[in-house]
Amino acid sequence: MVSTLVPVPFLDLAEANAPHADELKVAAARVIDSGRYIMGDELEAFESEFAAWCGVRHAIGVGNGLDALTLILRAYIELGALDEGDEVIVPANTFIASFLAISANRLVPVPVEPDEVTFNLDPSRIEAAIGPRTRAIMAVHLYGRLADMPAIAAIARRHNLLLVEDAAQAHGAALDGRKAGSFGDAAGFSFYPGKNLGALGDAGAVVTDDDVLASTVLALRNYGSTEKYRHAQEGVNSRLDELQAAMLRVKLRHLDAANAARRRIAARYRAAIVHSSIQLPDAGDEATHVWHLFVVRSAQRDALREHLLAEGVGTLVHYPIPPHRQQAYRTLRHLALPITERLHAEVLSLPMAPYLDDERVARVVDACLRFGAP
């Protein structure tokens, strides 16, 4: 069956930004007129506003989410808390950026299987993976759901391990009033355009309550310098520019409402998609999930995707190949990670964005319900 209705794309960034277009244009004009485009007032203001929103003391704007994670680990090496060859526990089913940040610092990723219900790092499996060179845990809040941070933090404390949050998909996910980014020693955020808080280009941030770590990341992102032409470390150029900071300041003001809209859409999907071949994601406590992605599972994933495409519904697979099966990490291919591999073979992301109206949500639901129908 080929749908004759207007398609429902997986994501339309122009439509996502349209409600804020006037504010974004005013902010862009302000930056253009300022004549200052890097390390100016917009960045300083965004860093202050985002830190306060996350409930931490420091936010340091950087070039992207991968740089945020990489610079956290690099800073810990500079401070002597990590050394080359140390191991970092990481969920096996994450996006490859989590692994890349670890190996870029000549640290060793140790993949651990996720919980099949939450898709997040399974605390019950962490301690078995801790070895003599383990120095840190990287907890990823996958798809927008907060990992079990109380349990993971307790393990980190018990074994004197650093705890880093990969919060790239979880802007606003919270537990008991504490937001993602405020549970670990530091956290990395991505503001890639499709994120819950998305820039109009690449952007990221490190957040932390650690004053020394914050000052180290501040220097590392700017060629290792806090004073012009004086370089204490071998740093990089990874600065969140003024234009993106201004865009993010606008969109941060609307983020709570956008997350609430995502929760409403997720609730409709969960209530209405009742199909024996489609397994719905667990919602958890409402505040713990901000639904960056609405990810279903199906043993017939590829057939379901083809069916939805024919019905005019866009989908994506996040992610088709787990990191330990990628060519880049061929040294890890010997690992037996059956839960991870099963998830990567079954997951499918349905359209999820604050702008989706009732009609389009209903179209996605109806298309799912018709899967397999004669």
CSV table of C-alpha atoms in Angstrom, one decimal:
chain,number,residue,atom,x,y,z
A,1,MET,CA,0.0,0.0,0.0
A,2,VAL,CA,1.4,3.4,-1.0
A,3,SER,CA,0.2,6.4,1.1
A,4,THR,CA,-1.3,9.3,-0.8
A,5,LEU,CA,-1.1,11.6,2.3
A,6,VAL,CA,1.5,14.2,3.0
A,7,PRO,CA,4.6,12.3,4.3
A,8,VAL,CA,5.6,12.5,8.0
A,9,PRO,CA,9.4,12.9,7.8
A,10,PHE,CA,11.5,11.6,10.6
A,11,LEU,CA,12.7,15.1,11.4
A,12,ASP,CA,12.2,18.5,9.8
A,13,LEU,CA,14.6,21.0,11.3
A,14,ALA,CA,13.2,24.0,9.4
A,15,GLU,CA,9.8,23.2,11.0
A,16,ALA,CA,11.4,22.7,14.4
A,17,ASN,CA,13.0,26.1,14.3
A,18,ALA,CA,10.1,28.0,12.7
A,19,PRO,CA,8.3,28.9,16.0
A,20,HIS,CA,11.4,30.7,17.2
A,21,ALA,CA,12.5,32.1,13.8
A,22,ASP,CA,11.9,35.8,14.7
A,23,GLU,CA,13.9,35.4,18.0
A,24,LEU,CA,16.7,33.6,16.3
A,25,LYS,CA,17.0,36.3,13.6
A,26,VAL,CA,17.1,39.0,16.3
A,27,ALA,CA,19.8,37.1,18.1
A,28,ALA,CA,21.8,36.6,14.9
A,29,ALA,CA,21.6,40.3,14.1
A,30,ARG,CA,22.8,41.1,17.6
A,31,VAL,CA,25.9,39.0,17.0
A,32,ILE,CA,26.5,40.4,13.6
A,33,ASP,CA,26.3,43.9,14.8
A,34,SER,CA,28.5,43.2,17.8
A,35,GLY,CA,31.6,42.6,15.6
A,36,ARG,CA,32.7,39.9,18.1
A,37,TYR,CA,32.2,36.4,16.9
A,38,ILE,CA,34.3,34.2,19.2
A,39,MET,CA,34.6,34.1,23.0
A,40,GLY,CA,32.3,37.1,23.6
A,41,ASP,CA,29.3,38.1,25.6
A,42,GLU,CA,26.9,35.6,24.0
A,43,LEU,CA,29.1,32.6,25.0
A,44,GLU,CA,29.6,33.9,28.5
A,45,ALA,CA,25.8,34.4,28.9
A,46,PHE,CA,24.9,31.0,27.5
A,47,GLU,CA,27.5,29.3,29.7
A,48,SER,CA,26.0,31.0,32.8
A,49,GLU,CA,22.4,30.3,31.8
A,50,PHE,CA,23.0,26.6,30.8
A,51,ALA,CA,25.0,25.9,34.0
A,52,ALA,CA,22.1,27.3,36.1
A,53,TRP,CA,19.5,25.3,34.1
A,54,CYS,CA,21.5,22.1,34.7
A,55,GLY,CA,22.0,22.9,38.4
A,56,VAL,CA,25.9,23.0,38.2
A,57,ARG,CA,28.5,25.7,38.8
A,58,HIS,CA,30.2,25.6,35.4
A,59,ALA,CA,29.3,25.2,31.8
A,60,ILE,CA,32.1,25.5,29.2
A,61,GLY,CA,31.0,25.8,25.6
A,62,VAL,CA,33.0,23.7,23.1
A,63,GLY,CA,32.8,22.8,19.4
A,64,ASN,CA,30.6,19.7,19.6
A,65,GLY,CA,29.6,16.9,21.8
A,66,LEU,CA,32.5,14.6,21.0
A,67,ASP,CA,34.9,17.4,21.9
A,68,ALA,CA,33.1,17.8,25.2
A,69,LEU,CA,33.7,14.2,26.2
A,70,THR,CA,37.2,14.1,24.8
A,71,LEU,CA,38.2,17.3,26.7
A,72,ILE,CA,36.8,16.0,30.0
A,73,LEU,CA,39.0,12.9,29.8
A,74,ARG,CA,41.9,15.0,28.5
A,75,ALA,CA,41.6,17.3,31.4
A,76,TYR,CA,41.7,14.4,33.9
A,77,ILE,CA,44.9,13.2,32.2
A,78,GLU,CA,46.4,16.7,32.6
A,79,LEU,CA,45.3,16.7,36.3
A,80,GLY,CA,46.9,13.2,36.9
A,81,ALA,CA,43.6,11.5,37.6
A,82,LEU,CA,43.9,9.4,34.4
A,83,ASP,CA,46.9,8.0,32.5
A,84,GLU,CA,47.3,6.5,29.1
A,85,GLY,CA,46.2,2.8,29.1
A,86,ASP,CA,43.6,3.3,31.9
A,87,GLU,CA,40.3,1.7,31.3
A,88,VAL,CA,36.9,3.4,31.1
A,89,ILE,CA,33.7,1.4,31.4
A,90,VAL,CA,31.1,2.4,28.7
A,91,PRO,CA,27.8,1.0,27.6
A,92,ALA,CA,28.3,-1.3,24.6
A,93,ASN,CA,25.2,-0.1,22.7
A,94,THR,CA,26.1,3.6,22.6
A,95,PHE,CA,26.8,5.8,19.6
A,96,ILE,CA,30.5,5.5,18.6
A,97,ALA,CA,31.3,9.0,19.9
A,98,SER,CA,31.4,7.7,23.5
A,99,PHE,CA,34.1,5.2,22.4
A,100,LEU,CA,36.0,7.7,20.3
A,101,ALA,CA,36.4,10.2,23.2
A,102,ILE,CA,38.0,7.4,25.3
A,103,SER,CA,40.4,6.1,22.6
A,104,ALA,CA,41.3,9.6,21.4
A,105,ASN,CA,43.0,10.0,24.8
A,106,ARG,CA,44.7,6.6,24.5
A,107,LEU,CA,42.4,5.2,27.2
A,108,VAL,CA,40.8,1.8,26.8
A,109,PRO,CA,37.0,1.5,26.4
A,110,VAL,CA,35.5,-1.5,28.3
A,111,PRO,CA,32.1,-2.2,26.8
A,112,VAL,CA,29.4,-3.4,29.2
A,113,GLU,CA,26.0,-4.7,28.2
A,114,PRO,CA,22.9,-2.5,28.7
A,115,ASP,CA,19.7,-3.2,30.5
A,116,GLU,CA,17.2,-4.4,27.9
A,117,VAL,CA,14.3,-2.4,29.3
A,118,THR,CA,16.0,1.0,29.7
A,119,PHE,CA,18.7,0.6,26.9
A,120,ASN,CA,21.1,2.2,29.4
A,121,LEU,CA,24.2,0.8,31.2
A,122,ASP,CA,23.2,-2.1,33.5
A,123,PRO,CA,24.5,-1.3,37.0
A,124,SER,CA,24.4,-5.1,37.9
A,125,ARG,CA,27.0,-5.8,35.2
A,126,ILE,CA,29.5,-2.9,36.0
A,127,GLU,CA,31.4,-4.4,38.9
A,128,ALA,CA,32.3,-7.6,37.0
A,129,ALA,CA,33.9,-5.4,34.4
A,130,ILE,CA,36.1,-3.5,36.9
A,131,GLY,CA,39.8,-4.4,36.6
A,132,PRO,CA,43.1,-3.2,38.0
A,133,ARG,CA,43.3,-0.4,35.3
A,134,THR,CA,39.7,0.7,35.6
A,135,ARG,CA,39.6,4.4,36.5
A,136,ALA,CA,36.3,5.7,35.2
A,137,ILE,CA,32.7,5.0,34.2
A,138,MET,CA,31.0,6.8,31.3
A,139,ALA,CA,27.3,6.6,31.8
A,140,VAL,CA,25.3,7.4,28.6
A,141,HIS,CA,21.7,8.6,28.9
A,142,LEU,CA,20.7,6.9,25.7
A,143,TYR,CA,17.7,8.2,23.6
A,144,GLY,CA,16.9,10.8,26.3
A,145,ARG,CA,16.4,8.5,29.3
A,146,LEU,CA,18.4,9.1,32.4
A,147,ALA,CA,20.6,6.2,33.3
A,148,ASP,CA,20.3,4.7,36.8
A,149,MET,CA,22.7,7.3,38.3
A,150,PRO,CA,22.1,6.6,42.0
A,151,ALA,CA,23.2,3.0,41.5
A,152,ILE,CA,26.1,3.9,39.1
A,153,ALA,CA,27.3,6.7,41.3
A,154,ALA,CA,27.3,4.3,44.3
A,155,ILE,CA,29.5,1.9,42.4
A,156,ALA,CA,31.9,4.7,41.3
A,157,ARG,CA,32.2,5.8,44.9
A,158,ARG,CA,32.8,2.3,46.2
A,159,HIS,CA,35.6,1.7,43.7
A,160,ASN,CA,37.0,5.3,43.7
A,161,LEU,CA,36.2,5.8,40.0
A,162,LEU,CA,35.5,8.9,38.1
A,163,LEU,CA,32.0,9.2,36.8
A,164,VAL,CA,31.4,11.0,33.5
A,165,GLU,CA,28.0,11.5,32.0
A,166,ASP,CA,27.4,11.4,28.2
A,167,ALA,CA,24.4,13.6,28.3
A,168,ALA,CA,24.3,14.3,24.5
A,169,GLN,CA,20.7,13.1,24.2
A,170,ALA,CA,19.3,13.9,27.6
A,171,HIS,CA,18.9,17.7,28.0
A,172,GLY,CA,16.5,18.0,30.9
A,173,ALA,CA,16.1,14.4,31.9
A,174,ALA,CA,15.9,14.5,35.7
A,175,LEU,CA,15.5,12.5,38.9
A,176,ASP,CA,14.2,14.0,42.1
A,177,GLY,CA,14.8,17.5,40.7
A,178,ARG,CA,18.4,16.8,39.6
A,179,LYS,CA,19.0,17.1,35.9
A,180,ALA,CA,21.3,15.1,33.7
A,181,GLY,CA,24.8,16.5,33.9
A,182,SER,CA,24.6,17.1,37.6
A,183,PHE,CA,25.2,13.5,38.9
A,184,GLY,CA,28.7,12.7,37.8
A,185,ASP,CA,32.0,14.4,38.2
A,186,ALA,CA,31.5,16.0,34.8
A,187,ALA,CA,29.2,15.7,31.8
A,188,GLY,CA,29.4,16.3,28.0
A,189,PHE,CA,26.4,17.7,26.1
A,190,SER,CA,25.9,17.9,22.3
A,191,PHE,CA,23.9,20.7,20.7
A,192,TYR,CA,23.8,19.1,17.3
A,193,PRO,CA,20.8,20.6,15.4
A,194,GLY,CA,18.6,17.6,16.0
A,195,LYS,CA,19.0,17.4,19.8
A,196,ASN,CA,16.4,18.5,22.3
A,197,LEU,CA,18.5,21.6,22.7
A,198,GLY,CA,19.9,22.0,19.2
A,199,ALA,CA,22.1,24.8,17.7
A,200,LEU,CA,22.0,25.7,14.0
A,201,GLY,CA,25.3,24.0,13.6
A,202,ASP,CA,27.8,21.9,15.6
A,203,ALA,CA,28.1,22.9,19.3
A,204,GLY,CA,28.7,21.3,22.7
A,205,ALA,CA,29.4,21.9,26.3
A,206,VAL,CA,31.1,20.5,29.4
A,207,VAL,CA,29.3,20.9,32.7
A,208,THR,CA,30.8,20.3,36.1
A,209,ASP,CA,30.9,21.4,39.8
A,210,ASP,CA,34.7,20.9,39.9
A,211,ASP,CA,36.4,24.3,39.7
A,212,VAL,CA,39.8,22.8,38.8
A,213,LEU,CA,38.4,20.6,36.1
A,214,ALA,CA,36.5,23.6,34.7
A,215,SER,CA,39.5,25.8,34.5
A,216,THR,CA,41.5,23.0,32.8
A,217,VAL,CA,38.8,22.5,30.2
A,218,LEU,CA,38.6,26.3,29.6
A,219,ALA,CA,42.3,26.3,28.8
A,220,LEU,CA,42.3,23.1,26.7
A,221,ARG,CA,39.5,24.3,24.4
A,222,ASN,CA,41.5,27.4,23.6
A,223,TYR,CA,44.9,26.1,22.6
A,224,GLY,CA,45.8,25.4,26.2
A,225,SER,CA,45.7,29.1,27.0
A,226,THR,CA,44.0,31.3,29.5
A,227,GLU,CA,46.2,34.3,28.7
A,228,LYS,CA,46.8,35.2,25.0
A,229,TYR,CA,49.9,33.7,23.6
A,230,ARG,CA,50.8,31.9,26.8
A,231,HIS,CA,50.0,28.2,26.6
A,232,ALA,CA,50.2,25.9,29.7
A,233,GLN,CA,49.0,22.8,27.9
A,234,GLU,CA,48.9,21.3,24.5
A,235,GLY,CA,45.3,22.4,23.9
A,236,VAL,CA,43.0,22.4,20.9
A,237,ASN,CA,40.7,24.8,19.1
A,238,SER,CA,37.2,23.8,20.3
A,239,ARG,CA,35.3,27.0,21.1
A,240,LEU,CA,31.5,27.4,21.0
A,241,ASP,CA,31.2,30.5,18.7
A,242,GLU,CA,29.1,33.5,19.4
A,243,LEU,CA,26.4,32.9,16.8
A,244,GLN,CA,25.7,29.4,18.1
A,245,ALA,CA,25.7,30.6,21.7
A,246,ALA,CA,23.1,33.2,20.8
A,247,MET,CA,20.9,30.6,19.0
A,248,LEU,CA,21.2,28.3,22.0
A,249,ARG,CA,20.2,31.1,24.4
A,250,VAL,CA,17.0,31.6,22.5
A,251,LYS,CA,16.2,27.9,22.3
A,252,LEU,CA,17.1,27.2,26.0
A,253,ARG,CA,14.2,29.5,27.0
A,254,HIS,CA,11.8,27.1,25.1
A,255,LEU,CA,13.4,23.8,26.1
A,256,ASP,CA,11.1,22.9,29.0
A,257,ALA,CA,8.0,23.4,26.9
A,258,ALA,CA,9.5,21.4,24.1
A,259,ASN,CA,10.4,18.5,26.4
A,260,ALA,CA,6.8,18.5,27.7
A,261,ALA,CA,5.5,18.3,24.2
A,262,ARG,CA,7.9,15.3,23.5
A,263,ARG,CA,6.5,13.6,26.6
A,264,ARG,CA,2.9,14.1,25.4
A,265,ILE,CA,3.7,12.6,22.0
A,266,ALA,CA,5.5,9.6,23.6
A,267,ALA,CA,2.4,9.0,25.9
A,268,ARG,CA,0.2,8.9,22.8
A,269,TYR,CA,2.5,6.5,21.0
A,270,ARG,CA,2.7,4.3,24.0
A,271,ALA,CA,-1.1,4.2,24.6
A,272,ALA,CA,-2.1,3.7,20.9
A,273,ILE,CA,0.6,1.5,19.3
A,274,VAL,CA,-0.5,-1.9,20.4
A,275,HIS,CA,0.9,-4.5,18.0
A,276,SER,CA,2.3,-8.0,18.7
A,277,SER,CA,5.4,-7.3,16.5
A,278,ILE,CA,6.3,-3.9,17.9
A,279,GLN,CA,7.8,-3.6,21.4
A,280,LEU,CA,7.4,-0.1,22.9
A,281,PRO,CA,10.0,1.6,25.0
A,282,ASP,CA,9.6,1.8,28.8
A,283,ALA,CA,8.7,5.3,30.0
A,284,GLY,CA,10.3,5.1,33.4
A,285,ASP,CA,9.3,7.9,35.8
A,286,GLU,CA,8.0,10.8,33.6
A,287,ALA,CA,10.8,13.2,34.5
A,288,THR,CA,13.6,10.8,33.8
A,289,HIS,CA,12.9,10.7,30.1
A,290,VAL,CA,12.9,13.6,27.6
A,291,TRP,CA,12.4,11.4,24.5
A,292,HIS,CA,15.1,12.6,22.3
A,293,LEU,CA,14.2,9.5,20.3
A,294,PHE,CA,11.2,7.2,20.5
A,295,VAL,CA,12.8,3.9,19.8
A,296,VAL,CA,10.7,0.7,19.3
A,297,ARG,CA,12.0,-2.8,18.9
A,298,SER,CA,10.9,-5.4,16.4
A,299,ALA,CA,12.3,-8.8,15.3
A,300,GLN,CA,11.0,-7.7,11.9
A,301,ARG,CA,12.7,-4.3,12.1
A,302,ASP,CA,13.7,-4.0,8.4
A,303,ALA,CA,10.2,-5.1,7.2
A,304,LEU,CA,8.6,-2.6,9.6
A,305,ARG,CA,10.8,0.2,8.3
A,306,GLU,CA,10.0,-0.6,4.7
A,307,HIS,CA,6.3,-0.7,5.5
A,308,LEU,CA,6.4,2.6,7.3
A,309,LEU,CA,8.3,4.2,4.4
A,310,ALA,CA,5.6,3.0,2.0
A,311,GLU,CA,3.0,4.6,4.3
A,312,GLY,CA,4.9,7.9,4.1
A,313,VAL,CA,6.4,7.7,7.7
A,314,GLY,CA,10.1,8.4,8.0
A,315,THR,CA,12.2,6.4,10.4
A,316,LEU,CA,15.9,6.0,11.3
A,317,VAL,CA,17.9,3.2,13.0
A,318,HIS,CA,19.9,4.4,16.0
A,319,TYR,CA,22.3,2.6,15.5
A,320,PRO,CA,22.7,-0.2,12.9
A,321,ILE,CA,26.2,-1.4,14.0
A,322,PRO,CA,27.4,-1.4,17.6
A,323,PRO,CA,30.9,0.1,18.2
A,324,HIS,CA,32.6,-3.2,18.9
A,325,ARG,CA,31.5,-4.4,15.4
A,326,GLN,CA,32.8,-1.3,13.6
A,327,GLN,CA,36.1,-1.5,11.6
A,328,ALA,CA,37.4,1.3,13.8
A,329,TYR,CA,37.2,-1.0,16.9
A,330,ARG,CA,38.1,-4.3,15.2
A,331,THR,CA,40.3,-5.2,18.2
A,332,LEU,CA,37.0,-5.6,20.2
A,333,ARG,CA,35.3,-7.9,17.7
A,334,HIS,CA,36.0,-11.0,19.8
A,335,LEU,CA,33.7,-9.7,22.6
A,336,ALA,CA,30.5,-11.6,23.2
A,337,LEU,CA,27.8,-8.9,23.7
A,338,PRO,CA,24.5,-10.6,22.7
A,339,ILE,CA,22.2,-8.1,24.2
A,340,THR,CA,23.8,-5.2,22.5
A,341,GLU,CA,23.9,-7.0,19.1
A,342,ARG,CA,20.2,-8.0,19.5
A,343,LEU,CA,19.2,-4.4,20.3
A,344,HIS,CA,21.1,-3.0,17.3
A,345,ALA,CA,19.3,-5.5,15.0
A,346,GLU,CA,15.9,-4.6,16.4
A,347,VAL,CA,15.7,-0.9,17.2
A,348,LEU,CA,13.8,1.6,15.1
A,349,SER,CA,13.2,5.3,15.8
A,350,LEU,CA,9.8,6.7,15.0
A,351,PRO,CA,9.2,10.5,14.3
A,352,MET,CA,9.6,12.5,17.5
A,353,ALA,CA,9.7,16.3,17.6
A,354,PRO,CA,7.8,19.0,19.6
A,355,TYR,CA,6.1,20.3,16.4
A,356,LEU,CA,4.2,17.0,15.6
A,357,ASP,CA,0.5,17.7,15.7
A,358,ASP,CA,-2.3,15.3,16.5
A,359,GLU,CA,-2.9,14.4,12.9
A,360,ARG,CA,0.7,13.4,12.2
A,361,VAL,CA,1.0,11.5,15.4
A,362,ALA,CA,-2.2,9.6,14.5
A,363,ARG,CA,-0.7,8.9,11.1
A,364,VAL,CA,2.4,7.3,12.6
A,365,VAL,CA,0.2,5.3,15.0
A,366,ASP,CA,-2.1,4.1,12.2
A,367,ALA,CA,0.8,3.1,10.0
A,368,CYS,CA,2.3,1.0,12.8
A,369,LEU,CA,-1.0,-0.7,13.5
A,370,ARG,CA,-1.3,-1.6,9.8
A,371,PHE,CA,2.0,-3.4,9.8
A,372,GLY,CA,1.4,-7.0,8.6
A,373,ALA,CA,-2.2,-6.4,7.7
A,374,PRO,CA,-3.4,-8.0,4.4
